[in-house]
XYZ file of C-alpha atoms in Angstrom:
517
model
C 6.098 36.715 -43.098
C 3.796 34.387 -43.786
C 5.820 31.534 -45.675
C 7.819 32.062 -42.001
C 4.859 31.399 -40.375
C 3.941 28.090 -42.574
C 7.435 27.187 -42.268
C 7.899 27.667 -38.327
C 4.630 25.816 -37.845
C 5.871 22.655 -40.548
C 8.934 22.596 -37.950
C 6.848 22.132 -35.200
C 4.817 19.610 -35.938
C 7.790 17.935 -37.614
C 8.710 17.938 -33.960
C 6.325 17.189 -32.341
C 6.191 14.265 -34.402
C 9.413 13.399 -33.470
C 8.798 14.135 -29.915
C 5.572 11.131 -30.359
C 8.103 8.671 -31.645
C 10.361 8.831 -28.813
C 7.420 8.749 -26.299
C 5.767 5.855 -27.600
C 9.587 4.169 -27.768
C 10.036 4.613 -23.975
C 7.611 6.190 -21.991
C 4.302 4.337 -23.770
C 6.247 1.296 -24.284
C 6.799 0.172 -20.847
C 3.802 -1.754 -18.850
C 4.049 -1.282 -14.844
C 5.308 -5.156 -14.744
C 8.059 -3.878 -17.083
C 9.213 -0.809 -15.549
C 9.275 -2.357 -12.025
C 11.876 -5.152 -13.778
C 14.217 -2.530 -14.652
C 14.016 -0.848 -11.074
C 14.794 -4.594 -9.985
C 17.421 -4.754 -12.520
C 18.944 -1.328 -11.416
C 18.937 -1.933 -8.317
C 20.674 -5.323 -8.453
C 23.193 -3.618 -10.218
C 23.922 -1.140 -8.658
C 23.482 -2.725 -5.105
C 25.788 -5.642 -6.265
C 28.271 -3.150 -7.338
C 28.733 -1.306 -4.075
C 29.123 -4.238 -2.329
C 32.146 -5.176 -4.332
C 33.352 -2.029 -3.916
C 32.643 -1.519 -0.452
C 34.699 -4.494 0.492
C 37.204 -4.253 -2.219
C 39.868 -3.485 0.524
C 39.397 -6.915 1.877
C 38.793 -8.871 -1.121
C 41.715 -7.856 -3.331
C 44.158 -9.501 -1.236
C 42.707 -12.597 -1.186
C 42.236 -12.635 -4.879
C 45.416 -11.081 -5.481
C 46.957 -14.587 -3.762
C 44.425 -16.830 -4.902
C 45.897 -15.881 -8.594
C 49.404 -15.840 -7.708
C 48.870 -19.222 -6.251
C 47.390 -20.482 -9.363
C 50.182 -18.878 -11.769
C 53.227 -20.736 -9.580
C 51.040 -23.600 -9.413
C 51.044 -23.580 -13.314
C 54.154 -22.502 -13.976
C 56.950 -24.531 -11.569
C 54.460 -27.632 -11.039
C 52.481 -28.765 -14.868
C 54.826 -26.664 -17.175
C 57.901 -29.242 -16.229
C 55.964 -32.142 -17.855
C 55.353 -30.077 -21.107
C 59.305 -28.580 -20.687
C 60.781 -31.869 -20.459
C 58.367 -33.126 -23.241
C 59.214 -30.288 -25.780
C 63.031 -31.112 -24.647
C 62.535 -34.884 -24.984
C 61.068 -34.547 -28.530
C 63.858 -31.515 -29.253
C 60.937 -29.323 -30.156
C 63.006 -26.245 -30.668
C 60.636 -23.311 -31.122
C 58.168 -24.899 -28.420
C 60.276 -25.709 -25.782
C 61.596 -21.856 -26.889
C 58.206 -20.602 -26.299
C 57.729 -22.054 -23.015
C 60.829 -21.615 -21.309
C 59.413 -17.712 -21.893
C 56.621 -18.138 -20.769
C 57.951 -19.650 -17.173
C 60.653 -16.851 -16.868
C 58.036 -14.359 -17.229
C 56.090 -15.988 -15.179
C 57.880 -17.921 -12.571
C 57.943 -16.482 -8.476
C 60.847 -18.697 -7.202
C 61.621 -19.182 -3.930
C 63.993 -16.968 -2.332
C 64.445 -15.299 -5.732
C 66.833 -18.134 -7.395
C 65.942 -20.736 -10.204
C 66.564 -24.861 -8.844
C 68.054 -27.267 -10.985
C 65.717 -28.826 -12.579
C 66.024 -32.033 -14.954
C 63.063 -31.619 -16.260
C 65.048 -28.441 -18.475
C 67.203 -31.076 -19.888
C 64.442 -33.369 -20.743
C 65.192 -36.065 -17.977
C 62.963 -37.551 -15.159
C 63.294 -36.563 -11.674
C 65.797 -38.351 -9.434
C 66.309 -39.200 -5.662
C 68.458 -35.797 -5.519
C 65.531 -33.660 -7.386
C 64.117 -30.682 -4.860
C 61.960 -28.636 -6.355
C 60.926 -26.203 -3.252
C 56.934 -24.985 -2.971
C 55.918 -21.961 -4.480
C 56.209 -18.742 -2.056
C 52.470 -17.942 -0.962
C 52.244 -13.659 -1.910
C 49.572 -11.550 -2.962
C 51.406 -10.798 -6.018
C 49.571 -11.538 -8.928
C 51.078 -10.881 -12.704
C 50.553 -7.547 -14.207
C 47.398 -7.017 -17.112
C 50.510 -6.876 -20.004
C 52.212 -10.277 -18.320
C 48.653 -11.992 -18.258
C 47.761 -10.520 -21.758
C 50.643 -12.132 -23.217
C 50.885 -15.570 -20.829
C 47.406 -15.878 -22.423
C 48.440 -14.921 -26.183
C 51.566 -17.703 -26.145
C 49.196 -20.040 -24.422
C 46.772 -19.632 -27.228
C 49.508 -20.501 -29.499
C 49.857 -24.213 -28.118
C 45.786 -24.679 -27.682
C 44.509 -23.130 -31.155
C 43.369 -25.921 -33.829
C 46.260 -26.035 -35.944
C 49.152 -26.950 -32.655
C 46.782 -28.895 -30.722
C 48.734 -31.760 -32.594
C 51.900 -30.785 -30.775
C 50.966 -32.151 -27.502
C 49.022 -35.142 -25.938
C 45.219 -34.681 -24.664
C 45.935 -34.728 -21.327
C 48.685 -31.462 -21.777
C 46.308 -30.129 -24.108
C 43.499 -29.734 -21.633
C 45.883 -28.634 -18.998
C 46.622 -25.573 -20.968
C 43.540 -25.184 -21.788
C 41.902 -25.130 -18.309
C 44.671 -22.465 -17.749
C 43.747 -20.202 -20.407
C 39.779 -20.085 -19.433
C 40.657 -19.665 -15.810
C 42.938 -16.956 -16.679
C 40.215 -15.185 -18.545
C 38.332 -13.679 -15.430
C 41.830 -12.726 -13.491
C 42.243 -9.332 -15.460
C 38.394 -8.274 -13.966
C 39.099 -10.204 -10.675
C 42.228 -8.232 -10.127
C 40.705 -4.888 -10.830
C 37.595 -5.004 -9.522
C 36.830 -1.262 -9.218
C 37.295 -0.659 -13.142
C 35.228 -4.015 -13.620
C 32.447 -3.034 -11.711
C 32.194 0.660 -12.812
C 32.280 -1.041 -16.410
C 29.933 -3.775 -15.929
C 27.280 -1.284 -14.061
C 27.704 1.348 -16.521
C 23.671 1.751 -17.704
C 24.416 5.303 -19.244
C 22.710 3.829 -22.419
C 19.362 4.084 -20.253
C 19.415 7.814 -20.894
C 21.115 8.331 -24.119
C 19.084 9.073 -26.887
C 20.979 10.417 -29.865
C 19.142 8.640 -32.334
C 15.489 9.641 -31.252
C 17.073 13.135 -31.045
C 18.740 13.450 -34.732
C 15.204 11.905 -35.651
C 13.355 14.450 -34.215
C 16.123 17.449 -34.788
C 16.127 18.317 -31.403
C 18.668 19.246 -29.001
C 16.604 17.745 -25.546
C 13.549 15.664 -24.878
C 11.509 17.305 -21.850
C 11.940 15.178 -18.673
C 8.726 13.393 -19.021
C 10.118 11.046 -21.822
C 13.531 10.542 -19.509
C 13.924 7.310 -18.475
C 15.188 7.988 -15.279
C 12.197 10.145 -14.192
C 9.936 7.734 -15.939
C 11.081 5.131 -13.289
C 11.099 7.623 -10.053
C 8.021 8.655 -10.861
C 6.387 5.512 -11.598
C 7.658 4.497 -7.961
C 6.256 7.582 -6.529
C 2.207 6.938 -8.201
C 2.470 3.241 -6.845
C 2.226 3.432 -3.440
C -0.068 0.126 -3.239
C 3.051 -1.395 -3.315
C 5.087 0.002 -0.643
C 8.592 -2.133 -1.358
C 8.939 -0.045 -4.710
C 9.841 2.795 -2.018
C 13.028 1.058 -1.428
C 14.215 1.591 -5.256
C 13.455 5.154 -5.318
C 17.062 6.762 -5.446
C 18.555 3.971 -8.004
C 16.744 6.356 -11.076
C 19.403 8.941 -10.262
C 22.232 7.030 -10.837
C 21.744 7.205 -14.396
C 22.602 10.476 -14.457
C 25.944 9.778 -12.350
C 26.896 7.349 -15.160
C 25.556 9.114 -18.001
C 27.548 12.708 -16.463
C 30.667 10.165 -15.784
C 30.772 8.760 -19.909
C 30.128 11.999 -20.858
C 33.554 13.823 -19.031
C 35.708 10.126 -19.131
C 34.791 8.953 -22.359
C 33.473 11.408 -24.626
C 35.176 14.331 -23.000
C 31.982 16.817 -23.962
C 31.148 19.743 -21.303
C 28.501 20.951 -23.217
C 26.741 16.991 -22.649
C 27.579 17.205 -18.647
C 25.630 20.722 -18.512
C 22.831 19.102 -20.326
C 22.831 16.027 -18.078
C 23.375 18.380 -14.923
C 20.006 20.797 -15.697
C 18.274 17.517 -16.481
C 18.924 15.924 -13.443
C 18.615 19.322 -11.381
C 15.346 19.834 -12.517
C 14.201 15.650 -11.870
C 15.626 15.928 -8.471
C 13.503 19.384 -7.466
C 10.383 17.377 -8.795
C 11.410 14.409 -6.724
C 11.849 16.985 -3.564
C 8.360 18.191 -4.248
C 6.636 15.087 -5.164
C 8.015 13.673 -2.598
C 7.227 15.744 0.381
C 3.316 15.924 -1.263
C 3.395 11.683 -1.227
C 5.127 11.705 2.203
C 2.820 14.400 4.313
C -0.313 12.618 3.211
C 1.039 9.477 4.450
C 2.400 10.674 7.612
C -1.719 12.562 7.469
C -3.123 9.445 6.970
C -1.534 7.861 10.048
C -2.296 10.285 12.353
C -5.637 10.675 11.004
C -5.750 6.749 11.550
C -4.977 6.428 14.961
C -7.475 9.451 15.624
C -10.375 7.354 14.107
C -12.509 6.007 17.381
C -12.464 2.110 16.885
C -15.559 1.298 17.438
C -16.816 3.478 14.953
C -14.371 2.536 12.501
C -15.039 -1.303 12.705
C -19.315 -0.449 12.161
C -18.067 1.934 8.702
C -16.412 -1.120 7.801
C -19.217 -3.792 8.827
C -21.368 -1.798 6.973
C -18.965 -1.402 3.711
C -18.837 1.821 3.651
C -15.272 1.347 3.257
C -12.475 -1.016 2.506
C -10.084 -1.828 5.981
C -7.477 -0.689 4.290
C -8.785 3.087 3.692
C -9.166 3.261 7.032
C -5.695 1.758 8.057
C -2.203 3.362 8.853
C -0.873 2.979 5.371
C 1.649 -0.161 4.436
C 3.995 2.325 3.174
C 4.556 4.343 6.366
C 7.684 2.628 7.675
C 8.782 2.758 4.017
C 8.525 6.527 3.729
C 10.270 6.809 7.319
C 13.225 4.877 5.596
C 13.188 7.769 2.903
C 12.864 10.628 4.886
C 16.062 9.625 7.183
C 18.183 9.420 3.994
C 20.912 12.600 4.270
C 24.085 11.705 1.922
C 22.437 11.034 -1.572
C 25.044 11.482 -3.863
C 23.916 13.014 -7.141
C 26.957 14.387 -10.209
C 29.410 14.093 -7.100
C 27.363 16.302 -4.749
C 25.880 14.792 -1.372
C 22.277 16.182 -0.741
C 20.608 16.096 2.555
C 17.567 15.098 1.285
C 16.130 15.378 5.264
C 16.884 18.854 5.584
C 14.891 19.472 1.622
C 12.113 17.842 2.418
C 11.792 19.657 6.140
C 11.234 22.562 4.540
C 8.280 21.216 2.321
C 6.618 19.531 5.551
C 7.122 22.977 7.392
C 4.735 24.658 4.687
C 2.771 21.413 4.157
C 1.826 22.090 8.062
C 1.290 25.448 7.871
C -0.867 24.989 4.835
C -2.789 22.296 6.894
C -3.631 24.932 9.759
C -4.390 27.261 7.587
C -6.976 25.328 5.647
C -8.758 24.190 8.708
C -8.771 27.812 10.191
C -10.218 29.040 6.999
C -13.209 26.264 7.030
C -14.243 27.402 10.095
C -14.015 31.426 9.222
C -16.548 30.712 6.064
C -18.788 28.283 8.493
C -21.249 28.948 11.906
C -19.941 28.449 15.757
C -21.401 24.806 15.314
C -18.186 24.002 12.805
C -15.777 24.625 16.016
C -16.227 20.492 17.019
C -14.618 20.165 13.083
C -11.717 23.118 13.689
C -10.912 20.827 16.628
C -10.246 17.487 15.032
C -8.610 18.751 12.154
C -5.918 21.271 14.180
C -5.400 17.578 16.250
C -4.918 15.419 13.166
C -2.487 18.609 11.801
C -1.066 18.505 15.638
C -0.269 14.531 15.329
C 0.885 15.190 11.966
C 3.359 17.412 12.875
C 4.615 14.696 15.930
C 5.044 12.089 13.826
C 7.498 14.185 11.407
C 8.913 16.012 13.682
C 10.631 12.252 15.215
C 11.893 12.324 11.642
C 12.525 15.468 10.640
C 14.454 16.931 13.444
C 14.581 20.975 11.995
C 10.697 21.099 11.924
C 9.593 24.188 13.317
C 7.748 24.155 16.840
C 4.034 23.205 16.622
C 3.073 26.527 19.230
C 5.035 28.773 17.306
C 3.552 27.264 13.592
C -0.035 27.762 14.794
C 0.471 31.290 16.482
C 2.073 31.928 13.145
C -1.030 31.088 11.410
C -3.894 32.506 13.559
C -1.646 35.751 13.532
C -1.033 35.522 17.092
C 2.286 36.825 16.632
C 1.304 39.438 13.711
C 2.682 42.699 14.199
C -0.645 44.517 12.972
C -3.255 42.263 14.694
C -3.016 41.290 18.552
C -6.542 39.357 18.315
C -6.320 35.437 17.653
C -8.364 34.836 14.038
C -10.128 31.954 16.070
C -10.876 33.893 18.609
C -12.409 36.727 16.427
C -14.380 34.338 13.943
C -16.014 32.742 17.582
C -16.643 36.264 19.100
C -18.231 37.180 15.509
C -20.417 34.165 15.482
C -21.755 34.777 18.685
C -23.184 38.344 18.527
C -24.304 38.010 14.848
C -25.495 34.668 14.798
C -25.787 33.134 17.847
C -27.259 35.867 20.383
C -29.688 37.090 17.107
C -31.125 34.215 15.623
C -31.114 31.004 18.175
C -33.217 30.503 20.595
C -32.178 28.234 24.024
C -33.549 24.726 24.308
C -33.763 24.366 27.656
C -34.398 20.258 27.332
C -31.701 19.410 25.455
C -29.398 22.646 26.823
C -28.471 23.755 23.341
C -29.139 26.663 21.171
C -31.192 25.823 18.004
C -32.439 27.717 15.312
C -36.610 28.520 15.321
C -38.405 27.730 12.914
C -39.153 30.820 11.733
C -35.810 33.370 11.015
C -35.699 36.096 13.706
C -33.547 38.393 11.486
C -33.637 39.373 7.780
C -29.922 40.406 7.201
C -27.794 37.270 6.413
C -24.439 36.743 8.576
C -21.131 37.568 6.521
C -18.489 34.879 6.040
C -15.492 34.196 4.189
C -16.021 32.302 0.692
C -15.845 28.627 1.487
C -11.945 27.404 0.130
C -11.892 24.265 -2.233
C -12.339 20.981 -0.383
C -8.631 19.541 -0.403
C -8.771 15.592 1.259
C -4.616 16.326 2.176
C -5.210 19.104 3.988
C -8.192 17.756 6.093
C -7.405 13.857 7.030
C -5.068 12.817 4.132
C -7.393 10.825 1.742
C -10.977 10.927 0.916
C -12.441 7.996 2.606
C -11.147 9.122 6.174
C -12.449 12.724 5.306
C -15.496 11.108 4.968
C -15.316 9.163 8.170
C -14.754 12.566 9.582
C -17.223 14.444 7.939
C -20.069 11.729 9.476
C -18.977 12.519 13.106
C -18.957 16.334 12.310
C -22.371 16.736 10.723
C -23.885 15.719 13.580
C -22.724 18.850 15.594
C -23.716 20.925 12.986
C -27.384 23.329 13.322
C -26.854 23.972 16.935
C -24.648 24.941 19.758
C -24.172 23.329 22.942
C -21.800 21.378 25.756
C -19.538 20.012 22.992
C -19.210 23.645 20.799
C -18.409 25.166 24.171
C -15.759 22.538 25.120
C -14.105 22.512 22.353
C -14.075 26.452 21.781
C -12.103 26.664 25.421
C -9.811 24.051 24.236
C -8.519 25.963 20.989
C -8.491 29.605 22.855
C -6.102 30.745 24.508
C -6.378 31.471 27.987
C -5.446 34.981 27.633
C -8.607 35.666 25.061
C -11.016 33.580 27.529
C -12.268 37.244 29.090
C -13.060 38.217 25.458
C -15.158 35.838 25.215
């Protein structure tokens, strides 16, 4: 048992050692200038390659005659001089190889060969008519071009250059490097899914025999690397626009691994990979998207005049203080409803609705808690933060069209629609503050028409509250700095009630709970 013991625990380091090398090969070797390359590079690729194939339909034609143009132009106009040259000379096996090459070839018009001197080695005459090639968008097929090209070779390679004269000699070999590029021009689908084929960004055989391990966890995958790299920079908000072009690794990567190397087990392992990456995308995402959407309502909250002294003063940077730069990014995002992902479409809308709807509730919830572990005074803060939640909630719901109702979210949460309570939790932490705190231990200032504390405590027993929950900046206004901004206007309403408390407490009840009250 215990040379098991030594021996499972040798294994594991062993891995984990191997597990270190492959980190520090991709996921420490890449600076943040280098990783937002390859999103660059990606998404050239990839963007380049749907526009070919988006307008395939309209560019294949016209390529389709551009070639068949140049093959006629090749074959009935500049092969004649090199026909009636290998005639002329009675170069047998050349004039052999290129009479071939311009039946093979050769489009005539209306289907039948002319009479041509040139075949006999003789200069055109007054009686010579050699008709136009037809114009048609039909090009030669890959086997005709493959071997056009391979006889051509045999007239341009070192050793027969000697048969012909420069000028013929560069002729056919202008012809032969043009006719390179026709095979990919003529088939541009299987050119561009070859040419933006980046499956090698995810394979890792090598670090995995290394290592003797079947799977690296998805923090050393490339394509989460990326995605997730995009998602922690949101200083710069055009990285936004990349955010999807991770995932089609795994398309290609699924794609080489049914096509090429014809392995299920290697498409399961790709599928659960990318499964899992695209669940922490969901969630990431919706976390990164509510506080910016929090932040911008929070923003536009922020009285102006106050926010213009916090930044005279330094207390913070404009730009804390500002709608974010990547808001009309993340609206871009959020619309997005047909991401295709291992030949599935994904409404990504509809996923990350669902993670706003509990983002909100969770919002309401926090704020409603605050205020049941604080005094009456921490109504004013209740208030702002239910409005910044409410303006939250408006500017998703223009997005995210299945977000649940605001009335029916915040019923939900102060259990005005609970089966076993028919008392508002607002309403009940207010009522409790005002016979056991309130009504006990203030006194009424009648010069500044508040109730303050005395000096001296009028009861001994201490009021009961809820425990105080972890301060959480996405939950209150989004980010720290306009917390803070916050959290200066609300400590001044804090230690007494008065005019403001009172406002605000008939603006959150109900008007059915007022005679509780």
């Amino acid at each position: 048992g215990h040379a098991a013991a030594v021996a499972a625990g040798a294994a594991a380091s062993n891995t984990h050692a191997g597990d270190g090398d492959y980190e520090r090969a991709v996921r420490l070797n890449y600076s943040s200038d280098e990783r937002y390359a390859l999103l660059q590079y990606l998404a050239y690729v990839k963007g380049v390659g749907d526009l070919l194939l988006r307008h395939d339909g309209l560019l294949s034609p016209l390529v389709a005659r551009a070639v068949h143009a140049d093959v006629q132009q090749f074959v009935q106009v500049h092969l004649r001089d090199l026909v009636r040259f290998a005639t002329k000379k009675k170069k047998t096996a050349l004039r052999t190889d290129l009479m071939q090459l311009r039946r093979m070839l050769a489009d005539w018009a209306k289907g039948v060969e002319p009479v041509d001197p040139a075949l006999h080695g003789k200069k055109d005459d007054k009686r010579t008519q050699i008709p136009p090639p037809p114009v048609r968008a039909v090009p030669p097929t890959r086997t005709q071009l493959a071997v056009a090209r391979s006889i051509v070779w045999g007239f341009v390679w070192p050793g027969k250059k000697k048969e012909f004269d420069s000028k013929q000699v560069r002729l056919l070999d202008e012809f032969y490097a043009r006719s390179h590029h026709w095979p990919y021009a003529l088939d541009v689908p299987r050119a561009v899914r070859h040419a933006s084929d980046l499956a090698d960004l995810w394979y890792r055989e090598f670090h995995l025999e290394i290592a003797n391990r079947l799977q690296f966890p998805i923090e050393m995958s490339l394509p989460w690397i990326l995605t997730d790299h995009i998602l922690e920079n949101q200083h710069d908000a055009g990285m936004l626009d990349y955010l999807f072009y991770p995932l089609d690794l795994y398309n290609d990567a699924a794609y080489r691994a049914l096509r090429a190397l014809r392995t299920r087990f290697l498409y399961d392992e790709i599928e659960a990979e990318a499964n899992l990456v695209f669940d922490q995308l969901v969630y990431k995402l919706g976390e990164k998207l509510y506080a910016c959407y929090k932040q911008a309502a929070a923003a536009r909250m922020l009285d102006k005049p106050f926010r213009a002294h916090l930044i005279e003063k330094g207390l913070f940077a404009a730009e804390q203080l500002d709608v974010p730069r990547s808001f009309a990014r993340y609206r871009v995002v959020a619309a997005q409803r047909h991401v295709r992902v291992l030949g599935r479409t994904i409404d990504l809308n509809a996923l990350v609705a669902e993670r706003m709807n509990a983002y909100v509730r969770e919002s309401v919830e926090y704020a409603v808690a605050r205020f049941e572990a604080q005094e009456l005074s921490a109504i004013v803060e209740l208030e702002n933060t239910l409005r910044c939640a409410r303006a939250t909630h408006r500017l998703l719901a223009r997005d995210f069209p299945s977000l649940d109702a605001w009335p029916d979210i915040e019923r939900e949460v102060t259990d005005g629609t609970s089966l076993v309570s028919y008392q508002n939790r607002v309403v009940l932490h207010a009522l409790s503050e005002l016979v056991f705190d309130v009504a006990p231990n203030m006194v009424y200032n009648a010069a500044t028409e508040r109730f303050v504390r005395p000096p001296v405590q009028m009861t001994a027993d201490d009021v009961l509250r809820d425990r105080m929950p972890k301060l959480d900046f996405l939950h209150m206004f989004g980010n720290r700095a306009l917390s803070t901004a916050f959290e200066t206007v609300h400590e001044r309403h804090r230690g007494f009630v008065g005019a403001p408390h009172v406002a605000a407490l008939l603006r959150l009840v109900p008007r059915s709970h007022l005679p509780l009250l």
